[in-house]
PDB file of C-alpha atoms in Angstrom:
ATOM      1  CA  MET A   1     -13.150 -10.010   2.708  1.00  0.00           C
ATOM      2  CA  THR A   2     -13.076  -8.178   5.994  1.00  0.00           C
ATOM      3  CA  GLN A   3     -10.333  -7.583   8.443  1.00  0.00           C
ATOM      4  CA  THR A   4     -12.020  -9.695  11.106  1.00  0.00           C
ATOM      5  CA  THR A   5     -11.844 -12.819   8.868  1.00  0.00           C
ATOM      6  CA  LYS A   6      -8.060 -12.616   8.786  1.00  0.00           C
ATOM      7  CA  SER A   7      -5.937 -13.721  11.735  1.00  0.00           C
ATOM      8  CA  PRO A   8      -3.018 -11.442  12.819  1.00  0.00           C
ATOM      9  CA  ARG A   9      -0.969 -14.653  13.259  1.00  0.00           C
ATOM     10  CA  LEU A  10      -1.677 -15.755   9.666  1.00  0.00           C
ATOM     11  CA  VAL A  11      -0.925 -12.334   8.204  1.00  0.00           C
ATOM     12  CA  LEU A  12       2.297 -12.105  10.229  1.00  0.00           C
ATOM     13  CA  ALA A  13       3.471 -15.580   9.141  1.00  0.00           C
ATOM     14  CA  THR A  14       2.651 -14.907   5.523  1.00  0.00           C
ATOM     15  CA  ALA A  15       4.502 -11.599   5.459  1.00  0.00           C
ATOM     16  CA  PHE A  16       7.527 -13.347   7.096  1.00  0.00           C
ATOM     17  CA  GLN A  17       7.526 -15.979   4.314  1.00  0.00           C
ATOM     18  CA  ILE A  18       7.326 -13.349   1.607  1.00  0.00           C
ATOM     19  CA  ALA A  19      10.228 -11.430   3.144  1.00  0.00           C
ATOM     20  CA  GLU A  20      12.345 -14.564   3.429  1.00  0.00           C
ATOM     21  CA  GLN A  21      12.098 -15.118  -0.296  1.00  0.00           C
ATOM     22  CA  SER A  22      12.658 -11.500  -1.216  1.00  0.00           C
ATOM     23  CA  LEU A  23      15.164  -9.960   1.203  1.00  0.00           C
ATOM     24  CA  PRO A  24      18.582 -10.935   2.676  1.00  0.00           C
ATOM     25  CA  ASP A  25      18.760 -11.708   6.396  1.00  0.00           C
ATOM     26  CA  TYR A  26      20.549  -8.508   7.282  1.00  0.00           C
ATOM     27  CA  ALA A  27      21.017  -5.148   5.598  1.00  0.00           C
ATOM     28  CA  HIS A  28      24.837  -5.106   6.119  1.00  0.00           C
ATOM     29  CA  ARG A  29      27.510  -7.658   6.939  1.00  0.00           C
ATOM     30  CA  PHE A  30      28.409  -5.631  10.050  1.00  0.00           C
ATOM     31  CA  SER A  31      24.778  -5.416  11.284  1.00  0.00           C
ATOM     32  CA  PRO A  32      24.233  -5.948  15.011  1.00  0.00           C
ATOM     33  CA  ARG A  33      22.081  -8.942  13.999  1.00  0.00           C
ATOM     34  CA  LYS A  34      19.535  -8.412  16.721  1.00  0.00           C
ATOM     35  CA  PHE A  35      16.609  -8.665  14.278  1.00  0.00           C
ATOM     36  CA  THR A  36      16.398  -9.980  10.732  1.00  0.00           C
ATOM     37  CA  GLN A  37      14.923  -7.849   7.909  1.00  0.00           C
ATOM     38  CA  HIS A  38      12.290 -10.592   7.546  1.00  0.00           C
ATOM     39  CA  GLN A  39      11.107 -10.078  11.146  1.00  0.00           C
ATOM     40  CA  LEU A  40      11.020  -6.314  10.825  1.00  0.00           C
ATOM     41  CA  PHE A  41       9.034  -6.427   7.581  1.00  0.00           C
ATOM     42  CA  ALA A  42       6.509  -8.807   9.026  1.00  0.00           C
ATOM     43  CA  CYS A  43       6.037  -6.466  11.993  1.00  0.00           C
ATOM     44  CA  LEU A  44       5.478  -3.572   9.564  1.00  0.00           C
ATOM     45  CA  VAL A  45       2.819  -5.494   7.751  1.00  0.00           C
ATOM     46  CA  LEU A  46       1.133  -6.343  11.061  1.00  0.00           C
ATOM     47  CA  GLN A  47       1.216  -2.614  11.951  1.00  0.00           C
ATOM     48  CA  GLN A  48      -0.750  -1.788   8.750  1.00  0.00           C
ATOM     49  CA  PHE A  49      -3.085  -4.705   9.304  1.00  0.00           C
ATOM     50  CA  LEU A  50      -3.991  -3.554  12.821  1.00  0.00           C
ATOM     51  CA  GLN A  51      -3.785   0.199  11.946  1.00  0.00           C
ATOM     52  CA  LEU A  52      -1.178   0.970  14.643  1.00  0.00           C
ATOM     53  CA  ASP A  53       1.592   3.521  14.811  1.00  0.00           C
ATOM     54  CA  TYR A  54       5.179   2.515  15.692  1.00  0.00           C
ATOM     55  CA  ARG A  55       4.843   3.076  19.477  1.00  0.00           C
ATOM     56  CA  LYS A  56       1.589   1.115  19.639  1.00  0.00           C
ATOM     57  CA  LEU A  57       3.144  -1.674  17.566  1.00  0.00           C
ATOM     58  CA  GLN A  58       5.993  -1.999  20.056  1.00  0.00           C
ATOM     59  CA  ALA A  59       3.513  -2.147  22.993  1.00  0.00           C
ATOM     60  CA  PHE A  60       1.284  -4.634  21.180  1.00  0.00           C
ATOM     61  CA  LEU A  61       4.168  -7.000  20.467  1.00  0.00           C
ATOM     62  CA  ILE A  62       5.328  -6.809  24.118  1.00  0.00           C
ATOM     63  CA  ASP A  63       1.816  -7.859  25.182  1.00  0.00           C
ATOM     64  CA  THR A  64       1.502 -10.706  22.624  1.00  0.00           C
ATOM     65  CA  PRO A  65       4.471 -13.035  22.927  1.00  0.00           C
ATOM     66  CA  CYS A  66       2.492 -15.660  21.071  1.00  0.00           C
ATOM     67  CA  LEU A  67       2.793 -13.526  17.907  1.00  0.00           C
ATOM     68  CA  THR A  68       6.482 -12.747  18.270  1.00  0.00           C
ATOM     69  CA  ALA A  69       7.095 -16.529  18.606  1.00  0.00           C
ATOM     70  CA  VAL A  70       5.562 -17.054  15.131  1.00  0.00           C
ATOM     71  CA  ILE A  71       8.512 -15.219  13.522  1.00  0.00           C
ATOM     72  CA  GLY A  72      11.135 -16.172  16.136  1.00  0.00           C
ATOM     73  CA  LEU A  73      11.431 -12.669  17.534  1.00  0.00           C
ATOM     74  CA  GLN A  74      13.224 -12.963  20.930  1.00  0.00           C
ATOM     75  CA  ASN A  75      13.231  -9.235  21.848  1.00  0.00           C
ATOM     76  CA  VAL A  76      10.771  -6.617  20.709  1.00  0.00           C
ATOM     77  CA  PRO A  77      12.512  -3.813  18.782  1.00  0.00           C
ATOM     78  CA  HIS A  78      12.323  -0.176  19.860  1.00  0.00           C
ATOM     79  CA  PHE A  79       9.713   1.802  17.949  1.00  0.00           C
ATOM     80  CA  THR A  80      12.422   3.866  16.229  1.00  0.00           C
ATOM     81  CA  THR A  81      13.816   0.593  14.795  1.00  0.00           C
ATOM     82  CA  PHE A  82      10.546   0.017  13.004  1.00  0.00           C
ATOM     83  CA  GLN A  83      10.673   3.589  11.604  1.00  0.00           C
ATOM     84  CA  LYS A  84      14.191   3.079  10.241  1.00  0.00           C
ATOM     85  CA  ALA A  85      13.304  -0.349   8.855  1.00  0.00           C
ATOM     86  CA  ALA A  86      10.392   1.135   6.925  1.00  0.00           C
ATOM     87  CA  ALA A  87      12.638   3.838   5.475  1.00  0.00           C
ATOM     88  CA  ARG A  88      15.076   1.109   4.314  1.00  0.00           C
ATOM     89  CA  LEU A  89      12.843  -1.748   3.279  1.00  0.00           C
ATOM     90  CA  LEU A  90      10.193   0.242   1.442  1.00  0.00           C
ATOM     91  CA  LYS A  91      12.516   1.954  -0.950  1.00  0.00           C
ATOM     92  CA  SER A  92      11.946   1.379  -4.644  1.00  0.00           C
ATOM     93  CA  THR A  93      14.127  -1.727  -5.248  1.00  0.00           C
ATOM     94  CA  PRO A  94      13.284  -3.829  -2.119  1.00  0.00           C
ATOM     95  CA  ALA A  95       9.601  -2.821  -2.254  1.00  0.00           C
ATOM     96  CA  HIS A  96       9.329  -3.951  -5.866  1.00  0.00           C
ATOM     97  CA  ARG A  97      10.889  -7.297  -5.011  1.00  0.00           C
ATOM     98  CA  LEU A  98       8.371  -7.732  -2.133  1.00  0.00           C
ATOM     99  CA  LEU A  99       5.419  -6.895  -4.442  1.00  0.00           C
ATOM    100  CA  ASP A 100       6.862  -9.225  -7.082  1.00  0.00           C
ATOM    101  CA  LYS A 101       6.960 -12.061  -4.592  1.00  0.00           C
ATOM    102  CA  THR A 102       3.364 -11.506  -3.508  1.00  0.00           C
ATOM    103  CA  VAL A 103       2.237 -11.804  -7.145  1.00  0.00           C
ATOM    104  CA  HIS A 104       4.438 -14.935  -7.617  1.00  0.00           C
ATOM    105  CA  ALA A 105       3.064 -16.495  -4.421  1.00  0.00           C
ATOM    106  CA  ALA A 106      -0.477 -15.833  -5.661  1.00  0.00           C
ATOM    107  CA  ASN A 107       0.308 -17.581  -8.915  1.00  0.00           C
ATOM    108  CA  GLN A 108       1.743 -20.604  -7.022  1.00  0.00           C
ATOM    109  CA  SER A 109      -1.215 -20.887  -4.639  1.00  0.00           C
ATOM    110  CA  GLY A 110      -3.792 -20.523  -7.452  1.00  0.00           C
ATOM    111  CA  VAL A 111      -5.200 -17.216  -6.234  1.00  0.00           C
ATOM    112  CA  THR A 112      -4.402 -15.780  -9.655  1.00  0.00           C
ATOM    113  CA  LYS A 113      -2.799 -16.817 -12.958  1.00  0.00           C
ATOM    114  CA  ILE A 114       0.295 -15.656 -14.782  1.00  0.00           C
ATOM    115  CA  ARG A 115      -1.981 -14.781 -17.748  1.00  0.00           C
ATOM    116  CA  VAL A 116      -4.422 -12.184 -16.457  1.00  0.00           C
ATOM    117  CA  LYS A 117      -7.456 -11.835 -18.711  1.00  0.00           C
ATOM    118  CA  LEU A 118      -8.724  -8.521 -17.359  1.00  0.00           C
ATOM    119  CA  ALA A 119      -6.817  -5.869 -15.399  1.00  0.00           C
ATOM    120  CA  ALA A 120      -7.832  -2.298 -14.578  1.00  0.00           C
ATOM    121  CA  VAL A 121      -5.868   0.878 -13.812  1.00  0.00           C
ATOM    122  CA  ASP A 122      -7.078   3.791 -11.822  1.00  0.00           C
ATOM    123  CA  GLY A 123      -5.875   6.534  -9.493  1.00  0.00           C
ATOM    124  CA  THR A 124      -6.988   7.109  -5.899  1.00  0.00           C
ATOM    125  CA  GLY A 125      -6.291   9.700  -3.249  1.00  0.00           C
ATOM    126  CA  PHE A 126      -5.576   9.366   0.452  1.00  0.00           C
ATOM    127  CA  GLU A 127      -6.075  11.812   3.347  1.00  0.00           C
ATOM    128  CA  SER A 128      -2.901  13.369   4.543  1.00  0.00           C
ATOM    129  CA  HIS A 129      -4.273  13.741   8.040  1.00  0.00           C
ATOM    130  CA  HIS A 130      -7.402  12.725  10.089  1.00  0.00           C
ATOM    131  CA  VAL A 131     -10.269  15.219   9.665  1.00  0.00           C
ATOM    132  CA  SER A 132     -13.663  14.603  11.241  1.00  0.00           C
ATOM    133  CA  ALA A 133     -16.730  14.665   9.031  1.00  0.00           C
ATOM    134  CA  TYR A 134     -18.254  17.190  11.439  1.00  0.00           C
ATOM    135  CA  PHE A 135     -15.363  19.650  10.819  1.00  0.00           C
ATOM    136  CA  VAL A 136     -15.841  19.315   6.989  1.00  0.00           C
ATOM    137  CA  LYS A 137     -19.598  19.930   7.414  1.00  0.00           C
ATOM    138  CA  ARG A 138     -19.126  23.054   9.460  1.00  0.00           C
ATOM    139  CA  ARG A 139     -16.519  24.397   7.035  1.00  0.00           C
ATOM    140  CA  LYS A 140     -18.942  23.792   4.148  1.00  0.00           C
ATOM    141  CA  ARG A 141     -21.655  25.592   6.023  1.00  0.00           C
ATOM    142  CA  ALA A 142     -19.400  28.664   6.457  1.00  0.00           C
ATOM    143  CA  CYS A 143     -18.268  28.667   2.811  1.00  0.00           C
ATOM    144  CA  LYS A 144     -19.787  31.476   0.786  1.00  0.00           C
ATOM    145  CA  THR A 145     -20.102  29.381  -2.409  1.00  0.00           C
ATOM    146  CA  GLY A 146     -21.845  26.592  -0.572  1.00  0.00           C
ATOM    147  CA  TYR A 147     -20.088  23.629  -2.177  1.00  0.00           C
ATOM    148  CA  GLU A 148     -16.702  23.313  -0.470  1.00  0.00           C
ATOM    149  CA  THR A 149     -16.141  19.779   0.865  1.00  0.00           C
ATOM    150  CA  THR A 150     -12.315  19.549   1.173  1.00  0.00           C
ATOM    151  CA  THR A 151      -9.986  21.079   3.697  1.00  0.00           C
ATOM    152  CA  TYR A 152      -6.682  20.840   1.751  1.00  0.00           C
ATOM    153  CA  THR A 153      -5.483  21.339  -1.775  1.00  0.00           C
ATOM    154  CA  ARG A 154      -2.766  18.651  -1.957  1.00  0.00           C
ATOM    155  CA  TYR A 155      -2.983  15.057  -0.916  1.00  0.00           C
ATOM    156  CA  PRO A 156      -1.152  11.700  -1.330  1.00  0.00           C
ATOM    157  CA  SER A 157      -2.279   9.678  -4.314  1.00  0.00           C
ATOM    158  CA  ALA A 158      -1.471   6.451  -6.085  1.00  0.00           C
ATOM    159  CA  GLY A 159      -1.965   4.823  -9.466  1.00  0.00           C
ATOM    160  CA  ILE A 160      -2.950   1.149  -9.079  1.00  0.00           C
ATOM    161  CA  VAL A 161      -3.243  -1.748 -11.534  1.00  0.00           C
ATOM    162  CA  CYS A 162      -5.217  -4.766 -10.248  1.00  0.00           C
ATOM    163  CA  ASP A 163      -6.339  -8.158 -11.472  1.00  0.00           C
ATOM    164  CA  CYS A 164     -10.132  -7.885 -11.925  1.00  0.00           C
ATOM    165  CA  ALA A 165     -10.674 -11.512 -10.987  1.00  0.00           C
ATOM    166  CA  SER A 166      -8.705 -11.729  -7.754  1.00  0.00           C
ATOM    167  CA  HIS A 167      -8.377  -8.079  -6.670  1.00  0.00           C
ATOM    168  CA  LEU A 168      -4.633  -8.688  -6.407  1.00  0.00           C
ATOM    169  CA  ILE A 169      -2.552  -5.523  -6.992  1.00  0.00           C
ATOM    170  CA  LEU A 170      -0.102  -5.877  -9.888  1.00  0.00           C
ATOM    171  CA  ALA A 171       1.428  -2.366  -9.730  1.00  0.00           C
ATOM    172  CA  VAL A 172       1.454   0.777  -7.623  1.00  0.00           C
ATOM    173  CA  VAL A 173       2.845   4.234  -8.380  1.00  0.00           C
ATOM    174  CA  PRO A 174       2.655   6.592  -5.358  1.00  0.00           C
ATOM    175  CA  GLY A 175       2.559  10.339  -5.950  1.00  0.00           C
ATOM    176  CA  ARG A 176       0.742  13.507  -5.010  1.00  0.00           C
ATOM    177  CA  GLY A 177      -2.567  14.970  -6.192  1.00  0.00           C
ATOM    178  CA  PRO A 178      -4.581  16.612  -7.486  1.00  0.00           C
ATOM    179  CA  GLY A 179      -3.599  16.010 -11.067  1.00  0.00           C
ATOM    180  CA  PRO A 180      -4.432  13.972 -14.137  1.00  0.00           C
ATOM    181  CA  ASP A 181      -4.509  10.185 -13.726  1.00  0.00           C
ATOM    182  CA  ASP A 182      -2.557   9.456 -16.868  1.00  0.00           C
ATOM    183  CA  LYS A 183       0.700  10.758 -15.386  1.00  0.00           C
ATOM    184  CA  HIS A 184       1.310   7.360 -13.777  1.00  0.00           C
ATOM    185  CA  TYR A 185      -0.115   5.317 -16.667  1.00  0.00           C
ATOM    186  CA  LYS A 186       3.145   4.216 -18.363  1.00  0.00           C
ATOM    187  CA  GLN A 187       4.987   3.463 -15.136  1.00  0.00           C
ATOM    188  CA  ALA A 188       2.087   1.458 -13.711  1.00  0.00           C
ATOM    189  CA  LEU A 189       1.708  -0.592 -16.954  1.00  0.00           C
ATOM    190  CA  THR A 190       5.433  -1.236 -17.029  1.00  0.00           C
ATOM    191  CA  GLN A 191       5.334  -2.660 -13.535  1.00  0.00           C
ATOM    192  CA  ALA A 192       2.247  -4.755 -14.282  1.00  0.00           C
ATOM    193  CA  GLY A 193       3.736  -6.049 -17.550  1.00  0.00           C
ATOM    194  CA  LYS A 194       6.741  -7.420 -15.682  1.00  0.00           C
ATOM    195  CA  ARG A 195       4.663  -9.263 -13.078  1.00  0.00           C
ATOM    196  CA  ALA A 196       1.932 -10.743 -15.263  1.00  0.00           C
ATOM    197  CA  LYS A 197       0.890 -11.282 -18.857  1.00  0.00           C
ATOM    198  CA  VAL A 198      -2.111  -8.986 -19.087  1.00  0.00           C
ATOM    199  CA  GLU A 199      -4.427  -9.622 -21.980  1.00  0.00           C
ATOM    200  CA  THR A 200      -6.744  -6.621 -21.649  1.00  0.00           C
ATOM    201  CA  ILE A 201      -6.310  -3.421 -19.651  1.00  0.00           C
ATOM    202  CA  LEU A 202      -9.365  -1.282 -18.675  1.00  0.00           C
ATOM    203  CA  ALA A 203      -9.182   2.401 -17.874  1.00  0.00           C
ATOM    204  CA  ASP A 204     -11.600   5.324 -17.580  1.00  0.00           C
ATOM    205  CA  ALA A 205     -11.745   8.406 -19.756  1.00  0.00           C
ATOM    206  CA  GLY A 206      -9.006  10.080 -17.643  1.00  0.00           C
ATOM    207  CA  TYR A 207      -6.478   7.937 -19.529  1.00  0.00           C
ATOM    208  CA  ASP A 208      -7.986   8.499 -22.970  1.00  0.00           C
ATOM    209  CA  SER A 209      -5.345   9.235 -25.583  1.00  0.00           C
ATOM    210  CA  GLU A 210      -3.979   7.618 -28.704  1.00  0.00           C
ATOM    211  CA  GLY A 211      -0.574   7.339 -27.008  1.00  0.00           C
ATOM    212  CA  ALA A 212      -2.119   5.365 -24.181  1.00  0.00           C
ATOM    213  CA  HIS A 213      -3.438   2.744 -26.633  1.00  0.00           C
ATOM    214  CA  LEU A 214      -0.182   2.553 -28.584  1.00  0.00           C
ATOM    215  CA  PHE A 215       1.987   2.193 -25.461  1.00  0.00           C
ATOM    216  CA  ALA A 216      -0.005  -0.720 -24.073  1.00  0.00           C
ATOM    217  CA  ARG A 217      -0.400  -2.546 -27.367  1.00  0.00           C
ATOM    218  CA  GLN A 218       3.060  -2.051 -28.812  1.00  0.00           C
ATOM    219  CA  GLU A 219       5.135  -2.404 -25.631  1.00  0.00           C
ATOM    220  CA  PHE A 220       3.257  -5.209 -23.853  1.00  0.00           C
ATOM    221  CA  GLY A 221       0.698  -6.604 -26.306  1.00  0.00           C
ATOM    222  CA  MET A 222      -2.226  -5.546 -24.084  1.00  0.00           C
ATOM    223  CA  ARG A 223      -5.624  -4.869 -25.541  1.00  0.00           C
ATOM    224  CA  THR A 224      -7.020  -1.608 -24.360  1.00  0.00           C
ATOM    225  CA  ILE A 225     -10.563  -0.520 -23.572  1.00  0.00           C
ATOM    226  CA  ILE A 226     -10.717   3.204 -22.800  1.00  0.00           C
ATOM    227  CA  PRO A 227     -13.765   5.308 -23.652  1.00  0.00           C
ATOM    228  CA  ALA A 228     -12.853   8.025 -26.128  1.00  0.00           C
ATOM    229  CA  THR A 229     -14.746  10.835 -24.379  1.00  0.00           C
ATOM    230  CA  ARG A 230     -11.906  13.092 -23.253  1.00  0.00           C
ATOM    231  CA  GLY A 231     -12.036  16.664 -24.463  1.00  0.00           C
ATOM    232  CA  ARG A 232     -14.879  18.836 -25.770  1.00  0.00           C
ATOM    233  CA  PRO A 233     -18.050  17.035 -26.763  1.00  0.00           C
ATOM    234  CA  THR A 234     -18.338  16.629 -30.502  1.00  0.00           C
ATOM    235  CA  LYS A 235     -20.163  14.499 -33.078  1.00  0.00           C
ATOM    236  CA  LYS A 236     -16.986  14.021 -35.162  1.00  0.00           C
ATOM    237  CA  LEU A 237     -15.065  10.766 -34.897  1.00  0.00           C
ATOM    238  CA  PRO A 238     -11.609  10.994 -33.202  1.00  0.00           C
ATOM    239  CA  LYS A 239      -8.610  11.218 -35.566  1.00  0.00           C
ATOM    240  CA  GLY A 240      -6.538   8.412 -33.952  1.00  0.00           C
ATOM    241  CA  TYR A 241      -7.153   4.863 -35.143  1.00  0.00           C
ATOM    242  CA  TRP A 242      -7.609   3.300 -31.671  1.00  0.00           C
ATOM    243  CA  ARG A 243      -9.725   6.119 -30.296  1.00  0.00           C
ATOM    244  CA  ARG A 244     -11.925   5.948 -33.388  1.00  0.00           C
ATOM    245  CA  LEU A 245     -12.255   2.206 -32.776  1.00  0.00           C
ATOM    246  CA  MET A 246     -13.261   2.866 -29.183  1.00  0.00           C
ATOM    247  CA  THR A 247     -16.041   5.062 -30.487  1.00  0.00           C
ATOM    248  CA  THR A 248     -17.416   2.728 -33.209  1.00  0.00           C
ATOM    249  CA  ARG A 249     -16.792  -0.738 -31.573  1.00  0.00           C
ATOM    250  CA  PHE A 250     -16.661  -0.159 -27.804  1.00  0.00           C
ATOM    251  CA  ASN A 251     -16.870  -3.352 -25.748  1.00  0.00           C
ATOM    252  CA  SER A 252     -19.190  -2.181 -22.933  1.00  0.00           C
ATOM    253  CA  GLU A 253     -19.492  -5.671 -21.466  1.00  0.00           C
ATOM    254  CA  LYS A 254     -15.806  -6.017 -20.643  1.00  0.00           C
ATOM    255  CA  TYR A 255     -15.520  -2.360 -19.699  1.00  0.00           C
ATOM    256  CA  GLY A 256     -18.210  -2.966 -17.006  1.00  0.00           C
ATOM    257  CA  GLN A 257     -15.494  -4.842 -15.007  1.00  0.00           C
ATOM    258  CA  ARG A 258     -13.479  -1.604 -14.590  1.00  0.00           C
ATOM    259  CA  TRP A 259     -15.244  -1.033 -11.311  1.00  0.00           C
ATOM    260  CA  GLN A 260     -13.190  -3.860  -9.802  1.00  0.00           C
ATOM    261  CA  VAL A 261     -10.260  -1.470  -9.334  1.00  0.00           C
ATOM    262  CA  GLU A 262     -12.602   0.900  -7.496  1.00  0.00           C
ATOM    263  CA  THR A 263     -13.389  -2.030  -5.214  1.00  0.00           C
ATOM    264  CA  VAL A 264      -9.699  -2.482  -4.526  1.00  0.00           C
ATOM    265  CA  ASN A 265      -9.301   1.159  -3.664  1.00  0.00           C
ATOM    266  CA  SER A 266     -12.191   0.828  -1.301  1.00  0.00           C
ATOM    267  CA  MET A 267     -10.785  -2.397   0.295  1.00  0.00           C
ATOM    268  CA  ILE A 268      -7.507  -0.671   1.042  1.00  0.00           C
ATOM    269  CA  LYS A 269      -9.130   2.349   2.692  1.00  0.00           C
ATOM    270  CA  ARG A 270     -11.810   0.337   4.633  1.00  0.00           C
ATOM    271  CA  MET A 271      -9.339  -2.268   5.969  1.00  0.00           C
ATOM    272  CA  GLN A 272      -6.266  -0.079   6.568  1.00  0.00           C
ATOM    273  CA  GLY A 273      -7.777   3.374   6.882  1.00  0.00           C
ATOM    274  CA  SER A 274      -8.043   6.239   4.417  1.00  0.00           C
ATOM    275  CA  ALA A 275      -5.633   8.614   6.220  1.00  0.00           C
ATOM    276  CA  LEU A 276      -1.837   8.200   6.153  1.00  0.00           C
ATOM    277  CA  ARG A 277       0.160   8.510   9.354  1.00  0.00           C
ATOM    278  CA  ALA A 278       3.274   9.747   7.499  1.00  0.00           C
ATOM    279  CA  ARG A 279       3.759  13.456   7.044  1.00  0.00           C
ATOM    280  CA  CYS A 280       6.631  14.028   4.589  1.00  0.00           C
ATOM    281  CA  TYR A 281       6.251  13.162   0.889  1.00  0.00           C
ATOM    282  CA  TRP A 282       8.661  10.232   0.650  1.00  0.00           C
ATOM    283  CA  SER A 283       7.370   8.660   3.903  1.00  0.00           C
ATOM    284  CA  GLN A 284       3.877   8.887   2.496  1.00  0.00           C
ATOM    285  CA  CYS A 285       4.980   7.144  -0.712  1.00  0.00           C
ATOM    286  CA  ARG A 286       6.557   4.323   1.348  1.00  0.00           C
ATOM    287  CA  GLU A 287       3.371   3.924   3.466  1.00  0.00           C
ATOM    288  CA  ILE A 288       1.255   3.698   0.271  1.00  0.00           C
ATOM    289  CA  VAL A 289       3.480   0.961  -1.087  1.00  0.00           C
ATOM    290  CA  LEU A 290       3.340  -0.937   2.225  1.00  0.00           C
ATOM    291  CA  ARG A 291      -0.455  -0.737   2.188  1.00  0.00           C
ATOM    292  CA  THR A 292      -0.579  -2.340  -1.252  1.00  0.00           C
ATOM    293  CA  ILE A 293       1.775  -5.092  -0.243  1.00  0.00           C
ATOM    294  CA  THR A 294      -0.243  -5.694   2.921  1.00  0.00           C
ATOM    295  CA  HIS A 295      -3.378  -5.851   0.771  1.00  0.00           C
ATOM    296  CA  ASN A 296      -1.858  -8.644  -1.370  1.00  0.00           C
ATOM    297  CA  ILE A 297      -0.717 -10.532   1.741  1.00  0.00           C
ATOM    298  CA  MET A 298      -4.189 -10.354   3.206  1.00  0.00           C
ATOM    299  CA  ILE A 299      -5.537 -11.906  -0.018  1.00  0.00           C
ATOM    300  CA  LEU A 300      -2.859 -14.644   0.197  1.00  0.00           C
TER     301      LEU A 300
END
């Protein structure tokens, strides 16, 4: 799937339908009622789809009345209205409802099924600002050790659970890196377990622990395939039951599908950009959540 194969009109209409089924018309009973929450959310999805900032989104909508007519938008909001709408609509509760509805719509349309045979979890990082490859190359050349490739020590990150068959995102946990991937494991699996019946969850060695197996199997009945290679190399078998089972009876055929979550990470960055426009932590978290919802809407 590429961005050119998806029409902005179709993405806008789909986002509007998702919002209609997830959000009330207005945030407050004393709202000015100039724009509905459904219209504002659809515009935010269009912004991510076209990789625009708030000012450019306002100008784009003014120049394309055919798109505003799709969602019944009579007057184009000021760019600050979009910023305030993002801060309100992408908080934890409404964002979870929107992501829930994308998964539900995928089930109804046949894109995916309620019972997901294979799902994968992985963490990914985003750039906190735009940096040219030339600047990184020059910085590396000037580095005494000769192997520096990054220009910052902290960056936005996210833990993602996806359906390996459809590439639909079942859960997202935004955060900040660098750090171990397993810090978002339980929260991500809890979200995915509420949205779909996952039969088998795949994860790389960064999630390897006996507790990770027990949590997935006891709480949600998910089978786990995680290579037991974390820690110092040794010829001894791991002490835990499930980690020992991963060593003696590892299903490499199913585990080979774990790369599907890497494909999802790549799709998000290729279609919506790898650098975030937001600067503060919570704004970056909201933008990451919006990107995952937009990814699902593009699949729909």
